[in-house]
């Protein structure tokens, strides 16, 4: 092993370690390629915005026909500029752009905004130009925003790299938009409404920099408190979901999505496909990553304000306090229509109101404190209402009346802006009379709305956001061990390959149920009979009554061709049913479609009929559907959607979307079904979907759910054909559990451990693991002392355990306690990628009892291999000088030691 080299990190190396996106949004040098002083051109407007604005950096022009534009030195090309350019703003005609990007790459330009239009929106010729640009970028670190965009603003820096006339006011909202025209309209509105932005970005067609890059960047931006998106298409779905889930834990992400479409639904042949609308899949994706979707542009900004000023509600119950009955009723209608509920005040709350209010108050919620309410009555009523244990939020409505003083009422309410951790919203209805009160409330952090129904809708959105984010924090119960499923995956794959080998893409019912049974999804016993005699023999074995269904390699929906006969009580009925099915199928689908029948026991339909299925969305890949099943499934359309894979928490969230979930919990004296077992079944179904990407569509309909069993009565699977290669198969938008990194290992003392990627349900084990760490071990890992209570806090641990495997790989050493089935985690190794995925930081933590047993070295070896597999270019470790164990490992594995400006920390780096 070579001796470690020690080098200093110079300025250029430090710059290269920064994200390329920093050069977009905080550049030191900017070049406008296509700069001109010709009136009415984009080149002149962009140049004027940069050269005459408040941007403190250096600005250059690039135009071979000019030496100066608007008083700024101009060069023939970017290579001629005497210093490296952080940001190039390209406004030349589309056909010239690939060559311009080539010159920028050669000159070491870090990033470019391509404002020019005329690319894929113009057809095949434009798509070819985009392909050429991507080819130029492929072997460089340069990033591109656009093409066909307005540009970008950083108001806090005074940077206006757009062709909009005025720069936005500084604020705390990052607004990212695929529509340049909408962006300019919002900008114009913002000046009138005194709304500021931390950033304004026109994304264009997202040839390179996409939603995931931007969300990750502004998630770390100290000026940004919330992120607003106007979205027309998702781009790279996995990147978006990965970044959004990480950022949504700390900053609200609010999106308005345009372009709703049902085209994909009509193209699918399965019930699941017909029930899965493209727009609903977006809703499922947003729920999965904690993003809030709103339906209007105004609600984008309403929600940014409300979530920025007020705490999130813990539930959907709103208490409405009003001095006028009508507005309270309107707010109630809006609340119920958008999914909220009115709170039911507790008895002690009602008693307090009875003491305070006149006898003829409403005695219910909305709490009408009457038109003669003065500031004192308002304030005391709010104090009572906000303490009510049954309410999750407050809406205070004021309608100006003769004896009302809106400003004084606002002054009395302002001190309660953050009372009891519940959000307080206000609707001061009117104009000039309530303007002063509006100002007082807004200054105190209480959002105000002209109309009470708008405020009620905003409260519901706040609850929806809380619900979405809470799903990211909840710890699932322990599910099946994913590392034990490899034999199952292989066995199911062999069945699918055999079907494809026979020239088919449609599995028979019997084959479909065989696949499901491998994943422990119970189905009715299903025997194939080619003749009436075979059907009779099977029926005698199973026992009467039985069911006969068509056995066919081509028929999609059995009932459509008369292919199902139920409740056959005797042999004569079986013989008659066999002939009836053959006759009906032959008449409607051709004689070749009839290849016999399947014989199954007749199951008593005591329970609920559910549909469970999956189909492929063009942008998000496989999507799981759960809802009311049976023959009228497409009539009832009671369903929920989710992206696989699932854990038990996500499975419950999926069921909660449906009306039938309430029945499954038990209604009108009927016992509940085993919801825990149903959650586990959904988890296993999600595993099937992600582990078998060759499956195009799958239906279990009906899945019978009753208190004593779950049973699939019918099943159907359709495959992608051989025309799609394995590498081109649609994959899950959320990376499934990476079972490839699971394997056993033996420590120096002979202790057997399983080294595997971390799982969300590991949280309790990780908490116990932290209890085994000494103060010295904690200090060497975190560079400071961190209390145990801080390290094991749920909000922290769930983020450490519920990782996105595309962004972070955490390997744990899992030991089975001798003489029991209990497990303990005794070491954790973590590889965390940088924002652009090119570099990663490695960190190790081993329980004191198991140190010096070889675990640290084995975890590091495996994480280095993970880095190679995941196309990481360099791994770094930050090490304290006194951390002898990490120094030893760094030497052993050949890390290069780099000194930094901080003498207390040394960086060990390895190029992969």
GROMACS .gro file of C-alpha atoms in nm, residues 551-725:
model
  175
  551UNK     CA    1  -5.888  -2.073  -1.894
  552UNK     CA    2  -5.745  -1.869  -2.181
  553UNK     CA    3  -5.415  -1.724  -2.289
  554UNK     CA    4  -5.584  -1.442  -2.482
  555UNK     CA    5  -5.907  -1.335  -2.308
  556UNK     CA    6  -5.857  -1.031  -2.088
  557UNK     CA    7  -6.183  -0.990  -1.896
  558UNK     CA    8  -6.368  -1.318  -1.832
  559UNK     CA    9  -6.715  -1.182  -1.756
  560UNK     CA   10  -6.721  -0.987  -2.084
  561UNK     CA   11  -6.732  -1.315  -2.279
  562UNK     CA   12  -6.956  -1.517  -2.044
  563UNK     CA   13  -6.655  -1.693  -1.899
  564UNK     CA   14  -6.757  -1.719  -1.532
  565UNK     CA   15  -7.012  -1.953  -1.369
  566UNK     CA   16  -7.064  -1.933  -0.994
  567UNK     CA   17  -7.210  -2.149  -0.717
  568UNK     CA   18  -7.221  -2.479  -0.903
  569UNK     CA   19  -7.383  -2.720  -0.656
  570UNK     CA   20  -7.343  -3.058  -0.827
  571UNK     CA   21  -7.185  -3.251  -1.113
  572UNK     CA   22  -7.466  -3.176  -1.355
  573UNK     CA   23  -7.421  -2.804  -1.296
  574UNK     CA   24  -7.046  -2.835  -1.359
  575UNK     CA   25  -7.097  -3.018  -1.689
  576UNK     CA   26  -7.358  -2.766  -1.801
  577UNK     CA   27  -7.135  -2.471  -1.702
  578UNK     CA   28  -6.835  -2.616  -1.891
  579UNK     CA   29  -7.033  -2.633  -2.216
  580UNK     CA   30  -7.194  -2.294  -2.162
  581UNK     CA   31  -6.854  -2.126  -2.116
  582UNK     CA   32  -6.711  -2.303  -2.423
  583UNK     CA   33  -7.006  -2.198  -2.637
  584UNK     CA   34  -7.009  -1.836  -2.519
  585UNK     CA   35  -6.633  -1.781  -2.547
  586UNK     CA   36  -6.613  -1.944  -2.889
  587UNK     CA   37  -6.894  -1.723  -3.017
  588UNK     CA   38  -6.750  -1.399  -2.881
  589UNK     CA   39  -6.373  -1.452  -2.894
  590UNK     CA   40  -6.323  -1.747  -3.131
  591UNK     CA   41  -6.282  -2.116  -3.064
  592UNK     CA   42  -5.905  -2.082  -3.016
  593UNK     CA   43  -5.963  -1.855  -2.716
  594UNK     CA   44  -6.118  -2.144  -2.521
  595UNK     CA   45  -5.847  -2.363  -2.373
  596UNK     CA   46  -6.044  -2.518  -2.090
  597UNK     CA   47  -6.161  -2.390  -1.753
  598UNK     CA   48  -6.027  -2.339  -1.406
  599UNK     CA   49  -6.212  -2.498  -1.117
  600UNK     CA   50  -6.211  -2.319  -0.783
  601UNK     CA   51  -6.401  -2.359  -0.457
  602UNK     CA   52  -6.702  -2.129  -0.421
  603UNK     CA   53  -6.610  -1.877  -0.154
  604UNK     CA   54  -6.884  -1.727   0.060
  605UNK     CA   55  -6.884  -1.354  -0.011
  606UNK     CA   56  -6.886  -1.249   0.353
  607UNK     CA   57  -6.668  -0.942   0.361
  608UNK     CA   58  -6.572  -0.657   0.132
  609UNK     CA   59  -6.465  -0.677  -0.230
  610UNK     CA   60  -6.145  -0.483  -0.288
  611UNK     CA   61  -5.937  -0.419  -0.596
  612UNK     CA   62  -5.559  -0.416  -0.567
  613UNK     CA   63  -5.360  -0.351  -0.879
  614UNK     CA   64  -5.076  -0.176  -1.055
  615UNK     CA   65  -5.019  -0.015  -1.391
  616UNK     CA   66  -4.737   0.187  -1.542
  617UNK     CA   67  -4.742   0.566  -1.563
  618UNK     CA   68  -4.533   0.721  -1.838
  619UNK     CA   69  -4.352   0.955  -1.597
  620UNK     CA   70  -4.356   0.781  -1.258
  621UNK     CA   71  -4.339   0.415  -1.358
  622UNK     CA   72  -4.544   0.159  -1.161
  623UNK     CA   73  -4.839   0.296  -0.962
  624UNK     CA   74  -5.037   0.096  -0.705
  625UNK     CA   75  -5.416   0.122  -0.687
  626UNK     CA   76  -5.635   0.019  -0.392
  627UNK     CA   77  -6.011   0.063  -0.360
  628UNK     CA   78  -6.361  -0.081  -0.381
  629UNK     CA   79  -6.359  -0.385  -0.611
  630UNK     CA   80  -6.599  -0.616  -0.790
  631UNK     CA   81  -6.770  -0.592  -1.127
  632UNK     CA   82  -6.874  -0.229  -1.078
  633UNK     CA   83  -6.525  -0.110  -0.990
  634UNK     CA   84  -6.514   0.142  -1.275
  635UNK     CA   85  -6.859   0.273  -1.183
  636UNK     CA   86  -6.786   0.336  -0.813
  637UNK     CA   87  -6.435   0.471  -0.884
  638UNK     CA   88  -6.351   0.460  -0.515
  639UNK     CA   89  -5.976   0.426  -0.515
  640UNK     CA   90  -5.646   0.556  -0.386
  641UNK     CA   91  -5.309   0.563  -0.558
  642UNK     CA   92  -4.954   0.530  -0.426
  643UNK     CA   93  -4.604   0.489  -0.563
  644UNK     CA   94  -4.422   0.168  -0.468
  645UNK     CA   95  -4.244   0.043  -0.270
  646UNK     CA   96  -4.465   0.066   0.037
  647UNK     CA   97  -4.407   0.024   0.407
  648UNK     CA   98  -4.683  -0.026   0.662
  649UNK     CA   99  -4.728   0.349   0.717
  650UNK     CA  100  -4.758   0.417   0.346
  651UNK     CA  101  -4.994   0.122   0.306
  652UNK     CA  102  -5.226   0.267   0.569
  653UNK     CA  103  -5.209   0.610   0.401
  654UNK     CA  104  -5.311   0.445   0.073
  655UNK     CA  105  -5.616   0.282   0.231
  656UNK     CA  106  -5.715   0.605   0.405
  657UNK     CA  107  -5.772   0.769   0.066
  658UNK     CA  108  -6.076   0.550   0.000
  659UNK     CA  109  -6.435   0.543   0.121
  660UNK     CA  110  -6.424   0.167   0.176
  661UNK     CA  111  -6.152   0.212   0.438
  662UNK     CA  112  -6.417   0.332   0.683
  663UNK     CA  113  -6.610   0.008   0.629
  664UNK     CA  114  -6.293  -0.198   0.671
  665UNK     CA  115  -6.254  -0.045   1.017
  666UNK     CA  116  -6.593  -0.184   1.116
  667UNK     CA  117  -6.933  -0.015   1.077
  668UNK     CA  118  -7.289  -0.076   1.197
  669UNK     CA  119  -7.194  -0.359   1.428
  670UNK     CA  120  -6.982  -0.539   1.169
  671UNK     CA  121  -6.634  -0.630   1.294
  672UNK     CA  122  -6.326  -0.475   1.138
  673UNK     CA  123  -6.104  -0.664   0.901
  674UNK     CA  124  -5.747  -0.741   1.007
  675UNK     CA  125  -5.600  -0.406   0.897
  676UNK     CA  126  -5.249  -0.498   1.012
  677UNK     CA  127  -5.257  -0.808   0.790
  678UNK     CA  128  -5.395  -0.601   0.501
  679UNK     CA  129  -5.111  -0.350   0.544
  680UNK     CA  130  -4.857  -0.632   0.526
  681UNK     CA  131  -5.029  -0.770   0.215
  682UNK     CA  132  -5.003  -0.427   0.049
  683UNK     CA  133  -4.635  -0.409   0.140
  684UNK     CA  134  -4.572  -0.749  -0.021
  685UNK     CA  135  -4.770  -0.647  -0.329
  686UNK     CA  136  -4.551  -0.337  -0.358
  687UNK     CA  137  -4.245  -0.561  -0.338
  688UNK     CA  138  -4.381  -0.772  -0.623
  689UNK     CA  139  -4.436  -0.462  -0.836
  690UNK     CA  140  -4.085  -0.319  -0.793
  691UNK     CA  141  -3.903  -0.653  -0.805
  692UNK     CA  142  -4.072  -0.766  -1.128
  693UNK     CA  143  -4.039  -0.469  -1.369
  694UNK     CA  144  -4.145  -0.696  -1.657
  695UNK     CA  145  -4.503  -0.671  -1.522
  696UNK     CA  146  -4.698  -0.404  -1.710
  697UNK     CA  147  -5.039  -0.441  -1.543
  698UNK     CA  148  -5.169  -0.648  -1.257
  699UNK     CA  149  -5.518  -0.678  -1.104
  700UNK     CA  150  -5.642  -0.868  -0.803
  701UNK     CA  151  -6.016  -0.816  -0.833
  702UNK     CA  152  -6.186  -0.898  -0.617
  703UNK     CA  153  -5.966  -0.935  -0.313
  704UNK     CA  154  -6.206  -1.051  -0.044
  705UNK     CA  155  -6.141  -0.884   0.292
  706UNK     CA  156  -6.321  -1.014   0.599
  707UNK     CA  157  -6.238  -1.025   0.970
  708UNK     CA  158  -6.093  -1.375   0.944
  709UNK     CA  159  -5.919  -1.376   0.608
  710UNK     CA  160  -5.785  -1.196   0.301
  711UNK     CA  161  -5.829  -1.389  -0.022
  712UNK     CA  162  -5.772  -1.304  -0.387
  713UNK     CA  163  -6.057  -1.452  -0.589
  714UNK     CA  164  -5.938  -1.347  -0.934
  715UNK     CA  165  -5.606  -1.223  -1.068
  716UNK     CA  166  -5.463  -1.105  -1.394
  717UNK     CA  167  -5.110  -1.009  -1.500
  718UNK     CA  168  -4.995  -0.853  -1.829
  719UNK     CA  169  -4.626  -0.828  -1.920
  720UNK     CA  170  -4.414  -0.596  -2.127
  721UNK     CA  171  -4.319  -0.781  -2.444
  722UNK     CA  172  -3.978  -0.882  -2.570
  723UNK     CA  173  -3.970  -0.565  -2.780
  724UNK     CA  174  -3.869  -0.382  -2.461
  725UNK     CA  175  -3.525  -0.478  -2.333
   0.00000   0.00000   0.00000
